[in-house]
C-alpha cells in the first residue's frame, strides 16, 4: 500500500516498525508530501490527547525508544522534523547526506566529544562540549553514584565550570543549531530515550534523548554503501518516486536533502 493510502492504520509500536521496514523512510510529523508521516497514519486516540484537567497523553511519542530498538532503525531530525530511516536505506541516506552537510569547527568538536563517550544525554553532550553555564549545574543526588558514573560526573562538572562565563552570543553557532545540522548530516542519531525522575522516583516530562553516532549504533561495516553519494541519491530517488506517486519531483528532491 502506498504511503498516501495508509492513514489511520497504526494501533501499536509494532505497526510502526512494519511501516519503517516496508517503506524505508517515515517522517514523524506532517510535511509537504501528503500522507507521508506517522502523524497522518495515527488515529486521534494515539496522537496527542489533552484531557482538559492538565493531563495529556501522546502514546506514539512514548513509543519512540521501543520503535528504534525493534526496527533497529535510525531516528533523528533528518527532515523538517524528526523521522525514522530503516537500516536497509540508512547507508545510502548517510552516504549522500554527509556529502551535503560538511562539519563546521564547532560541530566537529561536538561530534568528537560524543565519539569519546560512545553515547550521551543531550544535556551531558552540551556540557562536555563547553556550552553549559553555571546555572545548569546538575544537582547532586543523595547516596552513592552508580559504578562508572563518578568519572563522567567529574568531567561534566569540570566542563560546566570551564564554560561558566560563556553565552551563545560568543559563538558563531548555537548548540541547538549545531546539533540539528549534525543530525541532518547523519553524523548523530538517537539511541534511546530516558525519563527524568522526581525526588520520589516518579518519571516526568517528555523523555531525554540519548545520542550516539551511527557508527556506534549500527557498526561501521553496516554503513558502507559501496557507491558514490550521487548514486545513493539516485537510488533513493527511484524508490521514493515509486513509493510516493502523489509527490512532485521537487518534493522528493527536498526530502532527500
Tab-separated table of C-alpha atoms in Angstrom, residues 96-189:
chain	number	residue	atom	x	y	z
A	96	UNK	CA	24.512	11.190	0.424
A	97	UNK	CA	23.697	13.423	3.392
A	98	UNK	CA	27.284	13.551	4.689
A	99	UNK	CA	28.424	14.746	1.288
A	100	UNK	CA	25.945	17.629	1.611
A	101	UNK	CA	26.485	18.576	5.267
A	102	UNK	CA	30.201	19.136	5.959
A	103	UNK	CA	31.162	19.888	9.544
A	104	UNK	CA	31.976	23.289	10.986
A	105	UNK	CA	34.678	23.512	13.655
A	106	UNK	CA	32.080	23.644	16.429
A	107	UNK	CA	30.097	20.737	15.001
A	108	UNK	CA	33.299	18.694	14.773
A	109	UNK	CA	34.080	19.429	18.422
A	110	UNK	CA	30.613	18.260	19.490
A	111	UNK	CA	30.919	15.115	17.374
A	112	UNK	CA	34.365	14.256	18.730
A	113	UNK	CA	33.058	14.754	22.260
A	114	UNK	CA	30.261	12.275	21.587
A	115	UNK	CA	32.621	9.792	19.965
A	116	UNK	CA	34.795	9.894	23.065
A	117	UNK	CA	31.896	8.860	25.304
A	118	UNK	CA	30.032	6.472	22.945
A	119	UNK	CA	26.636	7.882	23.997
A	120	UNK	CA	25.432	10.892	25.996
A	121	UNK	CA	22.193	12.550	27.001
A	122	UNK	CA	21.694	15.884	25.244
A	123	UNK	CA	22.388	17.848	28.440
A	124	UNK	CA	25.601	15.875	29.002
A	125	UNK	CA	26.784	16.474	25.440
A	126	UNK	CA	26.056	20.177	25.820
A	127	UNK	CA	28.133	20.389	28.999
A	128	UNK	CA	31.073	18.312	27.800
A	129	UNK	CA	31.178	20.305	24.548
A	130	UNK	CA	31.600	23.534	26.543
A	131	UNK	CA	28.158	25.032	26.015
A	132	UNK	CA	26.832	24.715	29.574
A	133	UNK	CA	26.579	27.568	32.053
A	134	UNK	CA	26.886	27.547	35.829
A	135	UNK	CA	23.122	27.874	36.096
A	136	UNK	CA	22.728	24.440	34.518
A	137	UNK	CA	24.947	22.613	37.015
A	138	UNK	CA	23.278	19.262	37.757
A	139	UNK	CA	22.076	18.752	41.321
A	140	UNK	CA	23.972	16.211	43.355
A	141	UNK	CA	21.895	13.189	44.268
A	142	UNK	CA	21.942	11.598	47.691
A	143	UNK	CA	23.600	8.241	48.022
A	144	UNK	CA	26.447	6.670	46.105
A	145	UNK	CA	26.701	7.215	42.380
A	146	UNK	CA	26.460	4.104	40.194
A	147	UNK	CA	29.740	2.383	39.422
A	148	UNK	CA	31.394	4.047	36.436
A	149	UNK	CA	29.351	7.243	36.803
A	150	UNK	CA	31.763	9.106	39.082
A	151	UNK	CA	34.275	9.849	36.348
A	152	UNK	CA	31.616	11.144	33.980
A	153	UNK	CA	30.086	13.338	36.705
A	154	UNK	CA	33.503	14.855	37.423
A	155	UNK	CA	34.033	15.580	33.724
A	156	UNK	CA	30.590	17.121	33.449
A	157	UNK	CA	31.159	19.409	36.420
A	158	UNK	CA	34.589	20.417	35.144
A	159	UNK	CA	33.098	21.181	31.726
A	160	UNK	CA	30.365	23.314	33.281
A	161	UNK	CA	32.916	25.207	35.375
A	162	UNK	CA	35.114	25.930	32.362
A	163	UNK	CA	32.127	27.064	30.283
A	164	UNK	CA	30.533	29.122	33.028
A	165	UNK	CA	31.288	32.532	31.581
A	166	UNK	CA	30.257	31.765	28.029
A	167	UNK	CA	26.983	32.637	26.354
A	168	UNK	CA	25.568	31.511	22.994
A	169	UNK	CA	26.286	35.005	21.646
A	170	UNK	CA	30.021	34.382	21.997
A	171	UNK	CA	29.815	31.553	19.467
A	172	UNK	CA	29.255	31.583	15.736
A	173	UNK	CA	26.838	28.647	16.060
A	174	UNK	CA	24.475	27.791	18.920
A	175	UNK	CA	24.439	24.293	20.364
A	176	UNK	CA	20.886	23.754	19.081
A	177	UNK	CA	21.835	24.774	15.536
A	178	UNK	CA	24.956	22.613	15.564
A	179	UNK	CA	23.045	19.619	16.900
A	180	UNK	CA	20.350	19.988	14.231
A	181	UNK	CA	22.962	20.140	11.481
A	182	UNK	CA	24.777	17.109	12.894
A	183	UNK	CA	21.525	15.151	12.740
A	184	UNK	CA	20.602	16.300	9.237
A	185	UNK	CA	24.075	15.292	8.084
A	186	UNK	CA	23.650	11.818	9.646
A	187	UNK	CA	26.586	12.367	11.996
A	188	UNK	CA	24.452	11.854	15.114
A	189	UNK	CA	21.362	9.712	15.814
